[in-house]
Short mmCIF file of C-alpha atoms in Angstrom, two decimals:
data_model
loop_
_atom_site.label_atom_id
_atom_site.label_comp_id
_atom_site.label_asym_id
_atom_site.label_seq_id
_atom_site.Cartn_x
_atom_site.Cartn_y
_atom_site.Cartn_z
CA MET A 1 69.27 97.18 -119.46
CA LYS A 2 67.23 99.69 -117.81
CA ALA A 3 66.75 101.74 -120.97
CA ARG A 4 65.85 98.69 -123.00
CA ILE A 5 63.15 97.77 -120.51
CA LEU A 6 61.82 101.24 -120.83
CA VAL A 7 61.74 101.08 -124.53
CA LEU A 8 59.95 97.74 -124.32
CA ARG A 9 57.52 99.02 -121.83
CA TRP A 10 56.53 101.98 -124.15
CA LEU A 11 56.46 99.51 -127.24
CA THR A 12 53.83 97.54 -125.38
CA VAL A 13 51.75 100.59 -124.88
CA LEU A 14 52.04 101.51 -128.54
CA ALA A 15 51.24 98.08 -129.72
CA PHE A 16 48.16 98.15 -127.50
CA LEU A 17 46.97 101.54 -128.96
CA LEU A 18 47.71 100.21 -132.49
CA VAL A 19 45.44 97.20 -131.84
CA LEU A 20 42.72 99.56 -130.53
CA GLU A 21 43.26 101.70 -133.65
CA VAL A 22 43.04 98.88 -136.13
CA LEU A 23 40.21 96.84 -134.63
CA PRO A 24 37.55 99.36 -135.40
CA ARG A 25 39.02 100.46 -138.67
CA ALA A 26 39.11 96.73 -139.89
CA GLY A 27 35.51 96.44 -139.01
CA LEU A 28 36.19 93.83 -136.24
CA VAL A 29 34.51 95.92 -133.72
CA ARG A 30 31.35 98.19 -134.10
CA PRO A 31 31.89 101.95 -133.88
CA SER A 32 29.30 102.01 -131.16
CA THR A 33 31.56 100.03 -129.02
CA LEU A 34 34.92 101.35 -129.92
CA GLU A 35 36.16 104.26 -132.05
CA PRO A 36 39.67 104.23 -133.35
CA VAL A 37 42.19 105.84 -130.86
CA SER A 38 43.01 108.61 -133.32
CA VAL A 39 39.44 109.63 -133.57
CA ILE A 40 39.02 109.55 -129.76
CA LEU A 41 42.20 111.68 -129.22
CA VAL A 42 41.14 114.15 -131.87
CA ARG A 43 37.90 114.48 -130.21
CA LEU A 44 39.53 114.89 -126.77
CA GLY A 45 41.68 117.69 -128.31
CA GLU A 46 38.60 119.41 -129.88
CA ILE A 47 36.75 119.26 -126.54
CA LEU A 48 39.72 120.62 -124.63
CA PHE A 49 40.34 123.34 -127.16
CA SER A 50 36.83 124.63 -127.83
CA GLY A 51 35.59 123.92 -124.46
CA THR A 52 32.26 122.37 -125.65
CA ILE A 53 31.15 118.92 -126.12
CA PRO A 54 29.92 118.45 -129.85
CA SER A 55 26.78 116.77 -129.03
CA PRO A 56 23.14 117.76 -129.89
CA TYR A 57 22.03 116.14 -126.55
CA PHE A 58 24.19 118.32 -124.37
CA ALA A 59 23.22 121.38 -126.44
CA ARG A 60 19.58 120.72 -125.91
CA ALA A 61 20.03 119.93 -122.25
CA GLY A 62 21.80 123.43 -121.98
CA THR A 63 25.11 122.02 -120.69
CA PRO A 64 27.24 122.00 -123.81
CA THR A 65 30.33 123.49 -122.09
CA LEU A 66 33.12 121.25 -120.63
CA ALA A 67 33.42 123.75 -117.57
CA SER A 68 29.88 123.11 -116.44
CA HIS A 69 30.54 119.34 -116.14
CA LEU A 70 34.14 119.82 -114.97
CA SER A 71 33.09 122.28 -112.18
CA ALA A 72 30.27 120.06 -111.05
CA THR A 73 32.61 116.96 -110.68
CA LEU A 74 35.56 118.74 -109.06
CA GLY A 75 33.04 120.60 -106.72
CA SER A 76 31.54 117.41 -105.65
CA ILE A 77 34.91 115.77 -105.10
CA LEU A 78 36.30 118.52 -103.23
CA VAL A 79 33.42 119.10 -100.84
CA SER A 80 32.97 115.33 -100.07
CA TYR A 81 36.68 114.89 -99.68
CA ALA A 82 37.19 118.00 -97.53
CA GLY A 83 34.25 116.75 -95.36
CA ALA A 84 35.77 113.25 -95.12
CA VAL A 85 39.21 114.82 -94.04
CA LEU A 86 37.88 117.48 -91.72
CA ILE A 87 35.33 115.20 -89.93
CA GLY A 88 37.12 111.86 -90.12
CA THR A 89 40.51 113.10 -88.68
CA PRO A 90 39.06 114.49 -85.49
CA ALA A 91 36.85 111.40 -85.19
CA GLY A 92 39.96 109.09 -85.57
CA VAL A 93 41.75 111.17 -82.77
CA LEU A 94 38.66 110.62 -80.45
CA LEU A 95 38.59 106.99 -81.21
CA TRP A 96 42.23 106.76 -80.21
CA ARG A 97 41.96 109.00 -77.23
CA PHE A 98 39.03 107.02 -75.82
CA PRO A 99 39.71 103.32 -76.21
CA VAL A 100 36.23 102.56 -74.89
CA LEU A 101 34.77 104.30 -77.71
CA ALA A 102 36.94 102.17 -80.16
CA ARG A 103 35.73 98.99 -78.44
CA ILE A 104 32.03 99.85 -78.68
CA LEU A 105 32.26 101.11 -82.30
CA ASN A 106 34.77 98.57 -83.70
CA PRO A 107 32.26 95.98 -85.02
CA TYR A 108 30.32 98.72 -86.78
CA LEU A 109 33.35 100.10 -88.35
CA VAL A 110 34.38 96.66 -89.59
CA VAL A 111 30.95 96.11 -91.03
CA TYR A 112 30.89 99.64 -92.57
CA TYR A 113 34.11 98.90 -94.20
CA ALA A 114 32.69 95.98 -96.07
CA LEU A 115 29.36 97.87 -96.83
CA PRO A 116 28.81 99.19 -100.51
CA ILE A 117 27.38 102.38 -99.37
CA PHE A 118 26.64 103.16 -102.96
CA ALA A 119 23.99 100.41 -103.09
CA LEU A 120 21.88 102.86 -101.04
CA TYR A 121 21.57 105.34 -103.91
CA PRO A 122 17.78 104.93 -104.39
CA LEU A 123 17.37 106.03 -100.80
CA PHE A 124 19.46 109.00 -101.35
CA ILE A 125 17.39 109.91 -104.24
CA LEU A 126 14.28 109.70 -102.22
CA LEU A 127 15.68 111.73 -99.43
CA PHE A 128 17.69 114.43 -101.22
CA GLY A 129 16.42 114.27 -104.77
CA ILE A 130 18.91 114.40 -107.95
CA GLY A 131 21.96 116.64 -107.82
CA PHE A 132 24.79 118.02 -105.70
CA LEU A 133 23.73 117.07 -102.17
CA PRO A 134 23.05 113.21 -102.58
CA ILE A 135 26.32 112.90 -104.57
CA VAL A 136 28.44 114.84 -102.12
CA LEU A 137 26.86 112.81 -99.17
CA LEU A 138 27.56 109.50 -100.80
CA GLY A 139 31.18 110.59 -101.60
CA PHE A 140 31.54 111.71 -98.00
CA LEU A 141 30.14 108.44 -96.58
CA PHE A 142 32.27 106.41 -98.86
CA ALA A 143 35.56 108.18 -97.98
CA VAL A 144 35.23 109.07 -94.35
CA VAL A 145 35.89 105.61 -92.77
CA VAL A 146 39.24 105.13 -94.11
CA VAL A 147 40.28 108.57 -92.68
CA ILE A 148 38.91 107.70 -89.16
CA VAL A 149 40.49 104.24 -89.06
CA ASN A 150 43.89 105.19 -90.48
CA THR A 151 44.15 108.28 -88.15
CA ALA A 152 43.34 106.09 -84.99
CA LEU A 153 45.82 103.40 -86.32
CA GLY A 154 48.58 105.96 -86.73
CA LEU A 155 48.22 107.26 -83.31
CA ARG A 156 48.03 103.93 -81.75
CA ARG A 157 51.38 103.10 -83.65
CA VAL A 158 53.00 106.03 -81.86
CA ASP A 159 51.84 104.67 -78.59
CA GLU A 160 53.59 101.32 -79.33
CA GLU A 161 56.81 103.17 -79.90
CA ILE A 162 58.96 104.52 -77.25
CA TYR A 163 58.55 108.23 -78.32
CA PRO A 164 55.91 109.05 -75.74
CA LYS A 165 58.04 107.80 -73.13
CA VAL A 166 60.91 109.81 -74.38
CA GLY A 167 58.58 112.80 -74.43
CA ARG A 168 57.55 112.38 -70.88
CA SER A 169 61.15 111.97 -69.71
CA LEU A 170 62.06 115.18 -71.32
CA GLY A 171 59.30 116.88 -69.39
CA LEU A 172 56.88 117.70 -72.30
CA ARG A 173 53.45 119.15 -71.36
CA PRO A 174 50.40 117.40 -72.78
CA VAL A 175 50.02 120.09 -75.67
CA GLN A 176 53.58 119.54 -76.62
CA MET A 177 53.26 115.69 -76.47
CA TYR A 178 50.44 116.07 -79.13
CA LEU A 179 52.30 118.53 -81.43
CA SER A 180 55.77 117.33 -81.18
CA ILE A 181 55.39 113.61 -80.85
CA TYR A 182 52.00 112.36 -81.92
CA LEU A 183 51.45 114.63 -84.76
CA PRO A 184 54.74 113.88 -86.66
CA GLY A 185 54.71 110.33 -85.52
CA ALA A 186 51.18 109.51 -86.92
CA ALA A 187 51.49 111.85 -90.00
CA PRO A 188 52.55 109.13 -92.64
CA PHE A 189 49.49 106.90 -91.62
CA VAL A 190 47.08 109.89 -91.43
CA PHE A 191 48.21 110.91 -94.86
CA SER A 192 47.78 107.45 -96.35
CA GLY A 193 44.18 107.70 -95.10
CA TRP A 194 43.69 111.05 -96.69
CA LYS A 195 45.14 109.73 -99.98
CA LEU A 196 42.84 106.72 -100.07
CA ALA A 197 39.83 108.99 -99.20
CA PHE A 198 40.50 111.03 -102.14
CA VAL A 199 40.40 107.97 -104.48
CA TYR A 200 37.13 106.71 -102.71
CA SER A 201 35.33 110.14 -102.95
CA THR A 202 36.29 110.32 -106.69
CA ILE A 203 34.95 106.85 -107.38
CA SER A 204 31.78 107.64 -105.58
CA VAL A 205 31.24 110.94 -107.14
CA ILE A 206 31.85 109.78 -110.81
CA ALA A 207 29.66 106.70 -110.08
CA SER A 208 26.90 108.76 -108.62
CA GLU A 209 26.98 111.13 -111.52
CA PHE A 210 25.97 108.27 -113.70
CA LEU A 211 22.74 107.92 -112.10
CA ILE A 212 21.73 110.93 -109.86
CA SER A 213 22.92 113.95 -111.86
CA VAL A 214 22.43 116.25 -114.59
CA ARG A 215 25.99 117.47 -114.76
CA GLY A 216 29.54 116.22 -114.31
CA LEU A 217 31.97 114.06 -116.24
CA GLY A 218 30.26 110.86 -114.89
CA HIS A 219 26.95 112.23 -116.45
CA VAL A 220 28.79 112.87 -119.77
CA ILE A 221 30.13 109.33 -119.89
CA ASP A 222 26.78 107.88 -119.18
CA ARG A 223 24.75 110.05 -121.70
CA SER A 224 27.32 109.65 -124.48
CA TYR A 225 27.10 106.04 -123.97
CA ARG A 226 23.40 105.98 -124.22
CA ASN A 227 23.29 108.32 -127.19
CA PHE A 228 25.87 106.17 -129.13
CA GLU A 229 28.36 109.11 -129.12
CA THR A 230 31.27 106.75 -128.54
CA ALA A 231 34.09 109.29 -129.10
CA ASN A 232 32.74 111.69 -126.55
CA MET A 233 32.25 108.87 -124.12
CA TYR A 234 35.92 107.74 -124.49
CA ALA A 235 37.14 111.38 -124.44
CA ALA A 236 35.29 111.85 -121.12
CA ILE A 237 36.75 108.56 -119.72
CA ILE A 238 40.34 109.73 -120.58
CA LEU A 239 39.66 112.91 -118.92
CA VAL A 240 38.63 111.31 -115.72
CA ILE A 241 41.54 108.72 -115.63
CA GLY A 242 44.08 111.29 -116.55
CA GLY A 243 42.76 113.64 -113.81
CA VAL A 244 42.79 110.91 -111.16
CA MET A 245 46.21 109.74 -112.15
CA LEU A 246 47.68 113.31 -111.93
CA ALA A 247 46.11 113.83 -108.57
CA ASN A 248 47.29 110.39 -107.19
CA SER A 249 50.78 110.88 -108.36
CA VAL A 250 50.98 114.24 -106.68
CA LEU A 251 49.60 112.66 -103.35
CA THR A 252 51.82 109.65 -103.74
CA TRP A 253 54.81 112.04 -104.08
CA ILE A 254 53.96 113.80 -100.86
CA GLU A 255 53.18 110.44 -99.09
CA ARG A 256 56.71 109.05 -100.02
CA ARG A 257 58.35 112.18 -98.77
CA LEU A 258 56.52 111.76 -95.40
CA TYR A 259 57.54 107.90 -95.21
CA THR A 260 61.19 108.34 -96.17
CA ARG A 261 61.63 110.54 -93.22
CA VAL A 262 60.22 108.01 -90.97
CA GLU A 263 61.59 104.65 -92.45
CA MET B 1 74.25 112.67 -48.55
CA PRO B 2 73.64 110.28 -51.37
CA ILE B 3 72.14 111.87 -54.64
CA ILE B 4 69.86 108.83 -55.21
CA GLU B 5 68.20 106.88 -52.38
CA VAL B 6 66.06 103.89 -53.17
CA ARG B 7 64.14 102.84 -50.08
CA SER B 8 62.38 99.39 -49.96
CA LEU B 9 61.11 99.69 -53.40
CA SER B 10 58.59 97.10 -54.55
CA LYS B 11 56.60 96.93 -57.77
CA VAL B 12 53.64 94.56 -58.69
CA TYR B 13 52.04 94.72 -62.14
CA ARG B 14 48.36 93.85 -62.20
CA PRO B 15 47.24 93.37 -65.84
CA ASN B 16 43.76 94.59 -66.49
CA THR B 17 43.34 91.53 -68.70
CA GLY B 18 42.69 89.36 -65.68
CA ALA B 19 46.11 87.65 -66.06
CA PRO B 20 47.85 86.85 -62.68
CA PRO B 21 49.82 89.83 -61.25
CA VAL B 22 53.51 90.05 -61.80
CA GLU B 23 56.04 90.98 -59.18
CA ALA B 24 58.86 92.81 -60.80
CA LEU B 25 60.60 94.13 -57.77
CA ARG B 26 60.76 93.30 -54.08
CA ASP B 27 62.14 95.49 -51.25
CA VAL B 28 64.98 97.01 -53.28
CA SER B 29 67.21 99.39 -51.29
CA PHE B 30 70.42 101.13 -52.15
CA SER B 31 71.93 104.48 -52.52
CA VAL B 32 74.28 106.30 -55.12
CA GLU B 33 76.67 109.01 -54.16
CA ALA B 34 77.09 112.22 -56.34
CA GLY B 35 79.59 111.62 -59.08
CA GLU B 36 79.50 107.82 -58.80
CA PHE B 37 79.20 105.50 -61.95
CA VAL B 38 77.02 102.48 -60.64
CA ALA B 39 75.97 99.63 -62.89
CA ILE B 40 73.06 97.39 -62.25
CA VAL B 41 73.40 93.71 -63.67
CA GLY B 42 70.81 91.05 -63.56
CA PRO B 43 69.24 88.31 -65.83
CA SER B 44 66.67 89.38 -68.37
CA GLY B 45 63.31 90.31 -66.94
CA CYS B 46 64.67 90.89 -63.41
CA GLY B 47 63.07 94.46 -63.28
CA LYS B 48 66.14 96.34 -64.11
CA SER B 49 64.25 98.64 -66.48
CA THR B 50 61.37 98.92 -64.10
CA LEU B 51 63.79 100.01 -61.41
CA LEU B 52 65.35 102.61 -63.78
CA GLU B 53 61.88 103.95 -64.93
CA ILE B 54 60.67 104.41 -61.39
CA ILE B 55 63.83 106.27 -60.52
CA ALA B 56 63.15 108.47 -63.68
CA GLY B 57 59.59 109.18 -62.40
CA LEU B 58 58.06 107.33 -65.50
CA GLN B 59 56.43 104.69 -63.38
CA SER B 60 55.18 104.68 -59.87
CA PRO B 61 56.20 102.05 -57.30
CA THR B 62 53.66 99.84 -55.52
CA ALA B 63 55.67 100.27 -52.26
CA GLY B 64 58.65 102.13 -51.10
CA GLU B 65 60.04 105.43 -52.46
CA VAL B 66 62.84 107.03 -54.40
CA VAL B 67 64.62 110.20 -53.12
CA VAL B 68 66.48 112.09 -55.61
CA LEU B 69 68.60 115.17 -54.45
CA GLY B 70 66.66 115.15 -51.18
CA LYS B 71 63.15 115.19 -52.79
CA PRO B 72 60.86 112.15 -53.27
CA VAL B 73 60.32 111.40 -56.99
CA GLN B 74 56.84 112.02 -58.09
CA GLY B 75 57.25 112.42 -61.89
CA PRO B 76 60.04 113.25 -64.40
CA ARG B 77 62.48 115.79 -63.21
CA THR B 78 64.73 118.21 -64.87
CA GLU B 79 67.80 116.97 -62.94
CA VAL B 80 67.40 113.41 -64.23
CA GLY B 81 67.96 112.35 -67.78
CA ILE B 82 67.38 108.85 -69.20
CA VAL B 83 68.69 107.03 -72.24
CA PHE B 84 66.77 103.94 -73.42
CA GLN B 85 67.83 100.67 -74.98
CA GLU B 86 65.78 100.86 -78.17
CA ASP B 87 66.43 103.38 -80.87
CA SER B 88 64.52 106.48 -79.45
CA THR B 89 65.61 109.17 -81.91
CA PHE B 90 62.75 110.84 -83.62
CA PRO B 91 62.94 109.73 -87.27
CA TRP B 92 61.35 113.00 -88.39
CA LEU B 93 63.92 115.20 -87.08
CA SER B 94 67.57 115.62 -88.00
CA THR B 95 70.47 115.08 -85.57
CA LEU B 96 70.61 118.82 -84.54
CA GLU B 97 66.71 119.05 -84.35
CA ASN B 98 66.75 115.78 -82.23
CA VAL B 99 69.36 117.19 -79.90
CA LYS B 100 67.52 120.42 -79.57
CA PHE B 101 64.17 118.82 -78.92
CA GLY B 102 64.17 118.99 -75.13
CA LEU B 103 65.65 122.55 -75.04
CA LYS B 104 62.95 123.77 -77.49
CA ALA B 105 60.34 122.18 -75.21
CA ARG B 106 61.65 124.02 -72.20
CA GLY B 107 61.58 127.35 -73.97
CA VAL B 108 65.13 127.90 -74.35
CA PRO B 109 65.93 130.83 -76.85
CA PRO B 110 66.79 129.47 -80.37
CA ALA B 111 70.37 130.93 -80.30
CA VAL B 112 71.17 129.30 -76.97
CA GLN B 113 69.58 126.13 -78.39
CA GLU B 114 72.00 126.14 -81.25
CA THR B 115 75.13 126.84 -79.09
CA LEU B 116 74.33 124.22 -76.50
CA ALA B 117 73.31 121.51 -79.12
CA LYS B 118 76.38 122.08 -81.09
CA GLU B 119 78.57 121.78 -77.99
CA VAL B 120 76.96 118.48 -77.13
CA ILE B 121 77.19 117.12 -80.70
CA GLN B 122 80.83 117.68 -80.57
CA LEU B 123 81.04 115.98 -77.09
CA VAL B 124 79.47 112.84 -78.56
CA GLY B 125 81.46 112.90 -81.73
CA LEU B 126 78.70 113.63 -84.13
CA GLN B 127 80.10 116.74 -85.75
CA GLY B 128 79.46 116.67 -89.53
CA PHE B 129 76.27 114.75 -89.12
CA GLU B 130 74.13 117.67 -87.74
CA HIS B 131 71.69 117.67 -90.76
CA HIS B 132 71.53 113.90 -91.23
CA TYR B 133 68.33 112.11 -90.36
CA PRO B 134 68.39 108.99 -88.14
CA ARG B 135 67.65 106.69 -91.10
CA GLU B 136 70.96 107.80 -92.57
CA LEU B 137 72.96 106.92 -89.36
CA SER B 138 74.16 103.73 -88.01
CA GLY B 139 72.72 102.09 -84.79
CA GLY B 140 75.77 103.28 -82.85
CA MET B 141 75.35 106.84 -84.15
CA ARG B 142 71.67 106.91 -83.37
CA GLN B 143 72.57 105.93 -79.82
CA ARG B 144 74.88 108.86 -79.70
CA VAL B 145 72.13 111.23 -80.90
CA ALA B 146 69.91 109.92 -78.10
CA ILE B 147 72.69 110.42 -75.51
CA ALA B 148 73.35 113.84 -76.83
CA ARG B 149 69.53 114.71 -76.69
CA THR B 150 69.70 113.82 -72.95
CA LEU B 151 72.98 115.40 -72.23
CA VAL B 152 72.20 118.71 -73.62
CA LEU B 153 69.75 119.28 -70.72
CA ARG B 154 72.59 119.01 -68.36
CA PRO B 155 71.19 116.38 -66.10
CA GLN B 156 73.04 115.73 -62.72
CA ILE B 157 72.02 112.15 -63.00
CA LEU B 158 72.13 110.19 -66.11
CA LEU B 159 70.03 106.97 -66.10
CA MET B 160 70.98 104.58 -68.83
CA ASP B 161 68.82 101.35 -69.59
CA GLU B 162 71.05 99.05 -71.54
CA PRO B 163 72.00 101.89 -73.82
CA PHE B 164 74.54 99.70 -75.84
CA GLY B 165 72.41 96.54 -75.72
CA ALA B 166 71.20 96.72 -79.33
CA LEU B 167 74.70 97.38 -80.75
CA ASP B 168 77.51 95.05 -82.02
CA ALA B 169 80.36 94.04 -79.65
CA GLN B 170 83.02 96.48 -81.18
CA THR B 171 80.73 99.51 -81.08
CA ARG B 172 79.82 98.67 -77.42
CA ILE B 173 83.54 98.98 -76.49
CA VAL B 174 84.10 102.11 -78.43
CA LEU B 175 80.96 103.82 -77.00
CA GLY B 176 81.67 102.53 -73.43
CA ASN B 177 85.09 104.33 -73.69
CA GLU B 178 83.34 107.47 -74.87
CA LEU B 179 80.94 107.27 -72.05
CA LEU B 180 83.68 107.25 -69.51
CA ARG B 181 85.32 110.18 -71.24
CA ILE B 182 81.98 112.12 -71.32
CA TRP B 183 81.22 111.15 -67.74
CA GLN B 184 84.54 112.59 -66.62
CA GLU B 185 83.88 115.81 -68.58
CA ILE B 186 80.35 116.47 -67.43
CA GLN B 187 80.84 115.25 -63.79
CA ALA B 188 77.39 113.60 -63.66
CA THR B 189 76.21 110.60 -61.66
CA ILE B 190 75.44 107.73 -63.83
CA LEU B 191 73.30 104.70 -63.04
CA PHE B 192 73.87 102.07 -65.87
CA VAL B 193 71.71 99.02 -66.29
CA THR B 194 73.15 96.17 -68.34
CA HIS B 195 73.11 92.42 -68.63
CA ASP B 196 76.64 92.30 -69.51
CA LEU B 197 78.71 91.56 -66.51
CA LEU B 198 82.22 92.59 -68.12
CA GLU B 199 80.71 95.82 -69.43
CA ALA B 200 79.46 96.59 -65.87
CA LEU B 201 82.83 95.88 -64.26
CA ARG B 202 84.85 97.76 -66.87
CA LEU B 203 82.65 100.98 -66.55
CA ALA B 204 81.37 101.20 -63.02
CA ASP B 205 82.72 102.02 -59.64
CA ARG B 206 80.27 99.74 -58.07
CA VAL B 207 78.18 96.76 -59.52
CA ILE B 208 74.85 95.90 -58.14
CA LEU B 209 73.97 92.35 -58.78
CA MET B 210 70.16 91.60 -58.95
CA THR B 211 68.27 88.28 -58.61
CA ARG B 212 65.93 86.89 -61.15
CA ARG B 213 62.16 87.98 -60.85
CA PRO B 214 60.92 89.22 -58.53
CA GLY B 215 64.11 91.51 -58.65
CA GLN B 216 65.93 91.76 -55.37
CA ILE B 217 69.45 92.95 -54.59
CA LYS B 218 71.77 89.96 -54.43
CA ARG B 219 75.18 91.72 -53.89
CA ILE B 220 76.96 95.01 -54.31
CA VAL B 221 80.77 94.96 -55.25
CA GLU B 222 83.18 97.73 -55.53
CA THR B 223 85.40 97.44 -58.82
CA ALA B 224 88.07 99.56 -57.31
CA ALA B 225 90.12 99.71 -60.64
CA PRO B 226 91.85 103.04 -61.03
CA ARG B 227 90.77 105.85 -63.22
CA PRO B 228 90.85 106.94 -66.00
CA ARG B 229 90.33 103.53 -67.45
CA GLU B 230 90.40 102.25 -71.06
CA GLN B 231 88.18 99.41 -72.15
CA THR B 232 89.84 96.54 -73.88
CA PRO B 233 88.18 93.37 -75.29
CA VAL B 234 90.02 91.31 -72.76
CA ALA B 235 89.70 92.41 -69.14
CA SER B 236 92.61 92.82 -66.71
CA ALA B 237 93.37 89.94 -64.45
CA LYS B 238 91.80 91.44 -61.51
CA THR B 239 88.61 92.25 -63.34
CA ALA B 240 88.41 88.72 -64.78
CA GLU B 241 88.82 87.27 -61.20
CA LEU B 242 85.86 89.52 -60.13
CA ALA B 243 83.89 88.61 -63.18
CA ASN B 244 84.35 85.01 -62.57
CA MET B 245 83.21 85.37 -59.02
CA LEU B 246 80.16 87.29 -59.94
CA TRP B 247 79.31 84.90 -62.70
CA GLU B 248 79.13 82.16 -60.19
CA GLU B 249 76.38 84.14 -58.43
CA LEU B 250 74.62 85.33 -61.47
CA ARG B 251 74.58 81.72 -63.13
CA GLN B 252 72.10 80.70 -60.40
CA GLU B 253 69.75 83.45 -61.43
CA VAL B 254 69.84 82.93 -65.22
CA VAL B 255 66.81 80.59 -66.16
#
């Protein structure tokens, strides 16, 4: 039964790919919209093996190598993500430690959650120009809130449990309370925040690269689209999706390990 | 000299939400002798848990005082251990790590931690489960872990707040018997809170009956059954008689 479902699941994927292959070949979809899957995959292989994007545009722009774009994207994601984790986590601890602070800031945090920070991109271009800095700032701002909120939530959850009382009854000093009770107790929630922050900063960096960058995978997708280099565009999209899926499954694996110890 | 002296203890909670104050305890006084097993019985919400937490130094009284081993209680003390009703095992630690927790916090050398923890795990019958996590244990076994975590610190006084309250009837009786065995082995003083009259009569030397909120002492009775005892589902005739008498009094308090 399980095997049959697995087979059927892969068959649907294959059928879907087959449709994508046939549609452009039969002339039902224009090549500027969709190239056959086989062409896209061959192009992706070509890019990965040669390390360059076969495109006159990128050759003229002086950024023909995949490495120049990959490093820009990864660098922006890592810096904005690290900033969100390193600043958001202590901020969440402060929010939990000083409930007055939480009560003052709560309405802002709620509004901030709903705010599409990305809509402010013109302001960021005016303030910081085009390039690394505005992209990293947008990624950071997009990702930091979920870290703050989840950290504070996780710590508050520990307070609702009996664990702090147990700690006090066993005579723990304040430092020991933080390290042996609050840290492991809140870890799964804090980590969920970190995981979401990674997704948010990635979304923000790729989207920013469409508009305010001259390098990066987002930039490759955008330029290839404008220059009717459809195979290059889809190859870059597959690279982005594949990379995010890989990172996400690693983070989910760690998260599940944290949760199974608690549940 | 009694090991625990509770002197005219009162506790009033004043919620900072503006809700009216709640009087949990009113002028409670009693004492416990060293080596005694005393049970406190009362209806739900009569302040039994509050009383125990004040004796443990986890809460401060509004009036009155508690003297343990000749010194007034001002905070948690090493001579006093407490076991809670709800599952209090740390889910991120294995049985062995849970039991070692308090020893580690007190800076006991690792080798000594290991020896003491193994000893207590044997005492509560958890050998073979040292490396299991709480989620892999039944409710009764988790409560054994929590008891072991407290016992390993060798408290002279063991406070137990409805420790078997969340367990099924069979497990309660089994753990009750084990508790009596452990009590005899470690020679500690036990103050045991429960809402189960029969459980109190089976286990304790003396039973303190409390009124509904605000909690006051209604009556203190000696069970006077010989030791060692073995708990059975149906109590002896003498215990049954005592239970029926106390039930008459308790009934008026249950709302």
